[in-house]
PDB file of C-alpha atoms in Angstrom:
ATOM      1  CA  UNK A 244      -8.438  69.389   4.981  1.00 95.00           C
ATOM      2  CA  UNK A 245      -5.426  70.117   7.221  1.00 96.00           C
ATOM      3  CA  UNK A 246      -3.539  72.816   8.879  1.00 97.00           C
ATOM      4  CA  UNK A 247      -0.174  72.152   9.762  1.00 98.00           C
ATOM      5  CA  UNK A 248       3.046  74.592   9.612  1.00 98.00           C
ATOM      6  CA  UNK A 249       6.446  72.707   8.110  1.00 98.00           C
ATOM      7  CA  UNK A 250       9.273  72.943  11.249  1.00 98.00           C
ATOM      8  CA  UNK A 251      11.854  71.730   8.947  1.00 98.00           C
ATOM      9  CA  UNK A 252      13.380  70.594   5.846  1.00 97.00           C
ATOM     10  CA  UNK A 253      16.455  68.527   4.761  1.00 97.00           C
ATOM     11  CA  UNK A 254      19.427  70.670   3.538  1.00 97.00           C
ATOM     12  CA  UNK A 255      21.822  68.370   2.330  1.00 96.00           C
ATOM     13  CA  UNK A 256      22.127  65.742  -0.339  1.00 95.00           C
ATOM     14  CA  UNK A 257      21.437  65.942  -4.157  1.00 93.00           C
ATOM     15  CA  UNK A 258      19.844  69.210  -5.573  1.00 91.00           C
ATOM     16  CA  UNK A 259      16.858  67.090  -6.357  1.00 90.00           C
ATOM     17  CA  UNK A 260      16.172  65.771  -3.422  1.00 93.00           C
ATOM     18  CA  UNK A 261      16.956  69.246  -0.670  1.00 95.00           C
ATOM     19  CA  UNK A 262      14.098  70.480   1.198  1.00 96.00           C
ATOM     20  CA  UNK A 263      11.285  68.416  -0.539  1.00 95.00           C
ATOM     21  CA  UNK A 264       8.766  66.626   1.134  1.00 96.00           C
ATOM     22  CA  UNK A 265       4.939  64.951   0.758  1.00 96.00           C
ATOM     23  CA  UNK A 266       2.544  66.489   3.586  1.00 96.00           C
ATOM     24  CA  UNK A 267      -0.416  64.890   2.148  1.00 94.00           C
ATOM     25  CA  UNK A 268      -2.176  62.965  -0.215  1.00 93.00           C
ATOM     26  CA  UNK A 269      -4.716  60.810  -1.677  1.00 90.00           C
ATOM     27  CA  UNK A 270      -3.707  57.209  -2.408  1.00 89.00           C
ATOM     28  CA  UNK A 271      -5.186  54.563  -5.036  1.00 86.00           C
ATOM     29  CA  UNK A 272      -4.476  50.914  -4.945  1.00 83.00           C
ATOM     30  CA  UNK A 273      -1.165  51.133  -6.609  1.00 83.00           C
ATOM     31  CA  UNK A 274      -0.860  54.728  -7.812  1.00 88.00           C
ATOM     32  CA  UNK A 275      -1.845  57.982  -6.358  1.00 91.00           C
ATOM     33  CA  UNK A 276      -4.323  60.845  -7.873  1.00 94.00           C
ATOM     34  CA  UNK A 277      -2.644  63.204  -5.861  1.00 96.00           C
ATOM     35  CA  UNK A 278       0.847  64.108  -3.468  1.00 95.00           C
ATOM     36  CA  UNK A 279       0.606  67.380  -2.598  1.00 97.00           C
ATOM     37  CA  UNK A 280       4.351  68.883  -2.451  1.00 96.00           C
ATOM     38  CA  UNK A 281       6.282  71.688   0.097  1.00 97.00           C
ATOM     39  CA  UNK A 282       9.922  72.326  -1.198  1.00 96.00           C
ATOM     40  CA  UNK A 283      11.856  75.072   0.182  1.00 96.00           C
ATOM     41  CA  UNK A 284      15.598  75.928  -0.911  1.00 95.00           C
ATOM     42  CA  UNK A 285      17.879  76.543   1.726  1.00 95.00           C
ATOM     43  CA  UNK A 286      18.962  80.339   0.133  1.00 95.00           C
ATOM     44  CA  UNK A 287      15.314  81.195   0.470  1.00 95.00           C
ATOM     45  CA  UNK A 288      13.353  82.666   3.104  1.00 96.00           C
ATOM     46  CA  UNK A 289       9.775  80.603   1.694  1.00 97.00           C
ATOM     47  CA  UNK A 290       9.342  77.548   0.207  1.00 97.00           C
ATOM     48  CA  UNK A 291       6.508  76.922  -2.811  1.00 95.00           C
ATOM     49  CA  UNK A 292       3.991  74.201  -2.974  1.00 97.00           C
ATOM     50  CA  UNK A 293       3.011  71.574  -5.468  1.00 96.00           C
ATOM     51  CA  UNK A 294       1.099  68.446  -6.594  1.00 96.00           C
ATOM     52  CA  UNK A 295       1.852  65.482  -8.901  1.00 95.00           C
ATOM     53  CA  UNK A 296      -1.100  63.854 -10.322  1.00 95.00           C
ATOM     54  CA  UNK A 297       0.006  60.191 -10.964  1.00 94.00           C
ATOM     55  CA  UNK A 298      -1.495  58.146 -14.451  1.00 93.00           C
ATOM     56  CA  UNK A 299      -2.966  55.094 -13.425  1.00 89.00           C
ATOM     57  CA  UNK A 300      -0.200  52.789 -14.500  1.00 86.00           C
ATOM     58  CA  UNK A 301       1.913  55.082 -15.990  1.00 88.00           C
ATOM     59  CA  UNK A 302       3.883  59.169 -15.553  1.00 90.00           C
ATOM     60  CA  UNK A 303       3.478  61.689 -13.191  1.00 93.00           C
ATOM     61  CA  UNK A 304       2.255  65.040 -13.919  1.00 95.00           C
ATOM     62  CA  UNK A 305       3.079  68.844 -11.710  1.00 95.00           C
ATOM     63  CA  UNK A 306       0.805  71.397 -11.277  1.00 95.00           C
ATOM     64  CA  UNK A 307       2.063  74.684  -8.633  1.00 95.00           C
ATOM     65  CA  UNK A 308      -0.114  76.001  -6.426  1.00 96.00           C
ATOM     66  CA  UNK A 309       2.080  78.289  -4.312  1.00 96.00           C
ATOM     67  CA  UNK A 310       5.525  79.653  -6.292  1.00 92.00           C
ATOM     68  CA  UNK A 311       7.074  80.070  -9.324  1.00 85.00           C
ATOM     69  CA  UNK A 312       5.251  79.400 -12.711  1.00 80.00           C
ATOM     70  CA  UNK A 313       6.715  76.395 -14.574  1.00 79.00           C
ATOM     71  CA  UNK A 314       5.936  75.338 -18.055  1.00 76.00           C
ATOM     72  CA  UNK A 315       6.411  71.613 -18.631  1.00 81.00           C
ATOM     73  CA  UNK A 316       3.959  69.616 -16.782  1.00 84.00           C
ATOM     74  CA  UNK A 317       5.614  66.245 -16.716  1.00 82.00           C
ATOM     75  CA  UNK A 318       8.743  67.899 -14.939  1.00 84.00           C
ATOM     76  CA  UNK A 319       9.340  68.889 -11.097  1.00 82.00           C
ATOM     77  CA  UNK A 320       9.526  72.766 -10.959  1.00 83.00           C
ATOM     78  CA  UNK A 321      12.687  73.020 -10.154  1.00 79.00           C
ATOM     79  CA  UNK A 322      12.581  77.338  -9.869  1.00 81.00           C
ATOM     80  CA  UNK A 323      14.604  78.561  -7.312  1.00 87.00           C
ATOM     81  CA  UNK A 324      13.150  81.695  -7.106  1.00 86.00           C
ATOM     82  CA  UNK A 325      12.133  82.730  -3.363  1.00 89.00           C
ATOM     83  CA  UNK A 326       7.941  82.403  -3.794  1.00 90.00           C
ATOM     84  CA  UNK A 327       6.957  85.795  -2.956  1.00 89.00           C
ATOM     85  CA  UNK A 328       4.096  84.010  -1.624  1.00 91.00           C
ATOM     86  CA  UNK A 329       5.182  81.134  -0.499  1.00 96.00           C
ATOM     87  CA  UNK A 330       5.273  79.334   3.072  1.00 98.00           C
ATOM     88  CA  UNK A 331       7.908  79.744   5.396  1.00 98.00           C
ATOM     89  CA  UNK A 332       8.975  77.479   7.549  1.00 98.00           C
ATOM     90  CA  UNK A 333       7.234  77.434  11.093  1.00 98.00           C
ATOM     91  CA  UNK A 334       4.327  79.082   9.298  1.00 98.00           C
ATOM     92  CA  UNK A 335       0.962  78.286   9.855  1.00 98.00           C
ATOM     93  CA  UNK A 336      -0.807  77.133   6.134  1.00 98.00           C
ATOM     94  CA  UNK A 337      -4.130  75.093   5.850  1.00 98.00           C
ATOM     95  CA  UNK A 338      -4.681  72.961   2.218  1.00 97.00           C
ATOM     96  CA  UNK A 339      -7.892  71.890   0.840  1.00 96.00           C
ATOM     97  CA  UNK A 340      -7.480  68.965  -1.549  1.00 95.00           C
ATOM     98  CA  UNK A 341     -11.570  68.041  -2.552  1.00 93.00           C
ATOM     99  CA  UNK A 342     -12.410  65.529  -5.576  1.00 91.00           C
ATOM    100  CA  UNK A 343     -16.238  65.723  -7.075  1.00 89.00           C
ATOM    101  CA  UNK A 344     -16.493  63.865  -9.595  1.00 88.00           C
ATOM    102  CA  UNK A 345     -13.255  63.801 -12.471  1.00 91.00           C
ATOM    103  CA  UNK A 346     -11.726  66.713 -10.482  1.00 94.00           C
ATOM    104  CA  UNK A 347      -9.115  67.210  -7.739  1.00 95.00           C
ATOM    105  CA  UNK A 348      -8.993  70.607  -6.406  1.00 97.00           C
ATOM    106  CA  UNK A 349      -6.360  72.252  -4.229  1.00 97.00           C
ATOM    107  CA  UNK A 350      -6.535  75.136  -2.111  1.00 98.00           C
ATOM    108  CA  UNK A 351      -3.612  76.614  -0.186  1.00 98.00           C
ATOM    109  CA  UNK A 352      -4.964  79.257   2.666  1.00 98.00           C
ATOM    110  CA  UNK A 353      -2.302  81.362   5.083  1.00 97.00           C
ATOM    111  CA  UNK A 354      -3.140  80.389   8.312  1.00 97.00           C
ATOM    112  CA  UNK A 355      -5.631  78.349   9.940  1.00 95.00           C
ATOM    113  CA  UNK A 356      -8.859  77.028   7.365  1.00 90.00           C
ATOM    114  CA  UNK A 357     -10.257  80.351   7.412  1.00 93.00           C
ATOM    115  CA  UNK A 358      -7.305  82.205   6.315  1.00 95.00           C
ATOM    116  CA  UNK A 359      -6.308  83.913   2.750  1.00 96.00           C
ATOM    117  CA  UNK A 360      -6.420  81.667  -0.357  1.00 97.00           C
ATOM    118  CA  UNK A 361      -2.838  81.743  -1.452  1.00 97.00           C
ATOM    119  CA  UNK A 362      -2.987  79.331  -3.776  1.00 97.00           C
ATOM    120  CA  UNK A 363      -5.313  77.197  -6.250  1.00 97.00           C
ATOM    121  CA  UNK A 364      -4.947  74.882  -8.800  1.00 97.00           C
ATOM    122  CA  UNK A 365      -6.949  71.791  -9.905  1.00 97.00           C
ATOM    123  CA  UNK A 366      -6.874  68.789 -12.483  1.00 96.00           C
ATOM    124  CA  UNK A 367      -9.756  67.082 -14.116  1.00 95.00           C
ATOM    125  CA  UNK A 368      -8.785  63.294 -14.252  1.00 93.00           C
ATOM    126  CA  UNK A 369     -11.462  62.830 -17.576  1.00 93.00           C
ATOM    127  CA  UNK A 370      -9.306  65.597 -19.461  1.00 94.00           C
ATOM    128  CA  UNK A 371      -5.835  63.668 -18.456  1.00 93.00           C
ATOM    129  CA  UNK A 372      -7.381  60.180 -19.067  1.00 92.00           C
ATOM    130  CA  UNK A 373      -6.012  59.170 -15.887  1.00 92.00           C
ATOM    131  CA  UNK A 374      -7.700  55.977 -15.377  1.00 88.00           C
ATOM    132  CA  UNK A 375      -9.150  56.003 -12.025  1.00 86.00           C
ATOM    133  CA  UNK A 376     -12.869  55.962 -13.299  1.00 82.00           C
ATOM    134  CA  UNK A 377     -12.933  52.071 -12.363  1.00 77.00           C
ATOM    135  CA  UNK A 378     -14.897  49.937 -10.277  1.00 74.00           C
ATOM    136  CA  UNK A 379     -11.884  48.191  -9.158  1.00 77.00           C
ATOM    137  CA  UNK A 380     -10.186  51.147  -7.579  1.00 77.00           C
ATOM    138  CA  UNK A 381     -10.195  52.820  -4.179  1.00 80.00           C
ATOM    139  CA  UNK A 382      -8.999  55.375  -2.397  1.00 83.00           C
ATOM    140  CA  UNK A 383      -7.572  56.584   0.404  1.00 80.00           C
ATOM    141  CA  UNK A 384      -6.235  59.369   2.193  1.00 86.00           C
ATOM    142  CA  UNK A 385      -2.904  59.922   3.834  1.00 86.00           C
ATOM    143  CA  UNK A 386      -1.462  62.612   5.939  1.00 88.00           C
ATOM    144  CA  UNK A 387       2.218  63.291   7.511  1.00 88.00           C
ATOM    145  CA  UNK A 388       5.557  64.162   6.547  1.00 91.00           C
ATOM    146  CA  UNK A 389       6.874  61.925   3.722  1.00 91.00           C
ATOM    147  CA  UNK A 390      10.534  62.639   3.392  1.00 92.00           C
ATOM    148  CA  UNK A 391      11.742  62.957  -0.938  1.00 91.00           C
ATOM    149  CA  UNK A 392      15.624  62.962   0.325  1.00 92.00           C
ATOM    150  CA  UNK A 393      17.147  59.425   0.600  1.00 92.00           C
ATOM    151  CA  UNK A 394      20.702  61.469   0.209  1.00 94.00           C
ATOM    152  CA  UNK A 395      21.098  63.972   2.699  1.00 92.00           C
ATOM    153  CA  UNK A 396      23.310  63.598   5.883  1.00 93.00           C
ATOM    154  CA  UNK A 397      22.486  61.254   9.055  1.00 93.00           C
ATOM    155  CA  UNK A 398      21.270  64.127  11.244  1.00 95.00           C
ATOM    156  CA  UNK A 399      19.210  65.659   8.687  1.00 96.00           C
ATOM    157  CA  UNK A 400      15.571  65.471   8.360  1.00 96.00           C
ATOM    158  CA  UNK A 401      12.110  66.981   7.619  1.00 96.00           C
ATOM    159  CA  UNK A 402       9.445  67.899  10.224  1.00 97.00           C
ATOM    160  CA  UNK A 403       5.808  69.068  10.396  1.00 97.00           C
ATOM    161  CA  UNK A 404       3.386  70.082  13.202  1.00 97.00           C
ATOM    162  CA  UNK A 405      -0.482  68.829  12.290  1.00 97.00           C
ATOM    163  CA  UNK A 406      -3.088  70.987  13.797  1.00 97.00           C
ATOM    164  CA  UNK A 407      -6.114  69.622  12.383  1.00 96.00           C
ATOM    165  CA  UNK A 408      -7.049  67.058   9.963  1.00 94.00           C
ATOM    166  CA  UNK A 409     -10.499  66.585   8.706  1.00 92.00           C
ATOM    167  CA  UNK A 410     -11.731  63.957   6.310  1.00 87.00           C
ATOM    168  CA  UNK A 411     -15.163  63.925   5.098  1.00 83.00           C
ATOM    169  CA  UNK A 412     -17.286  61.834   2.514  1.00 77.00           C
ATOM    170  CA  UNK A 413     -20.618  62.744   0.301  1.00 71.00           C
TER     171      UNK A 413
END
């Protein structure tokens, strides 16, 4: 669990790589189960937030929790609708990301981890065949701002305030 608000995000550079950034995520040996996503457009007033679910050994797969609707799950949403609902920047969100068992969860809540639900979406790692379900692998997990734009200009850059983190094991 985290709250956090996103300060800033990179305007310049390729389309792909503008205004998108990892805030948090859980990490395998060599792949992750999750990245959770914020990507904001600089035309819009919000950005929308995401999450790739990576194979074990092989392709990523998107699923949105906060913005537009997108239909093909093995491609970035790449909507540049303003998310009625989204997260602007400076705002205040908290996320939820909680695995039991073949499932990952995420929850998106306005404000601190009290506020609104905003957002939900999950995937069940049996269903996908993801591979994870091995004796061999661990986890762990990883919070901060992970910058997506290797393109943009020398004096841009992405930013995040953490509030809280909280990490907990059953």
């Amino acid at each position: 669990k985290g709250t956090l608000a996103i300060i800033n995000v990179t305007t310049s550079g390729t389309d792909f790589h503008i205004g998108r950034l990892i805030f948090g995520q859980i990490h395998a040996s060599s792949d992750e189960p999750i990245r959770l996503y914020y990507r904001k457009y600089p035309e819009n007033d919000r950005g929308y937030i995401y999450f790739a679910h990576e194979i074990r050994g092989g392709d990523d797969i998107y699923f949105m929790v906060v913005g537009p609707e997108f239909d093909d799950r093995d491609s970035q949403p790449e909507d540049r609708t303003d998310p009625f609902n989204g997260v602007a920047l400076g705002e205040v969100f908290s996320y939820e990301i909680a695995n039991a068992g073949s499932r990952i969860d995420v929850f998106i809540l306005r404000g601190d981890a009290d506020g609104e639900i905003i957002g939900h979406n999950f995937v069940d790692m049996a269903v996908e065949n993801s591979g994870y379900d091995t004796v061999d692998e661990w986890n762990y997990f990883k919070a901060g701002v992970y910058t997506q734009n290797n393109t943009g200009g020398a004096d841009d850059f992405d930013q995040a305030t953490f509030y809280r983190l909280e990490n907990t094991h059953d």
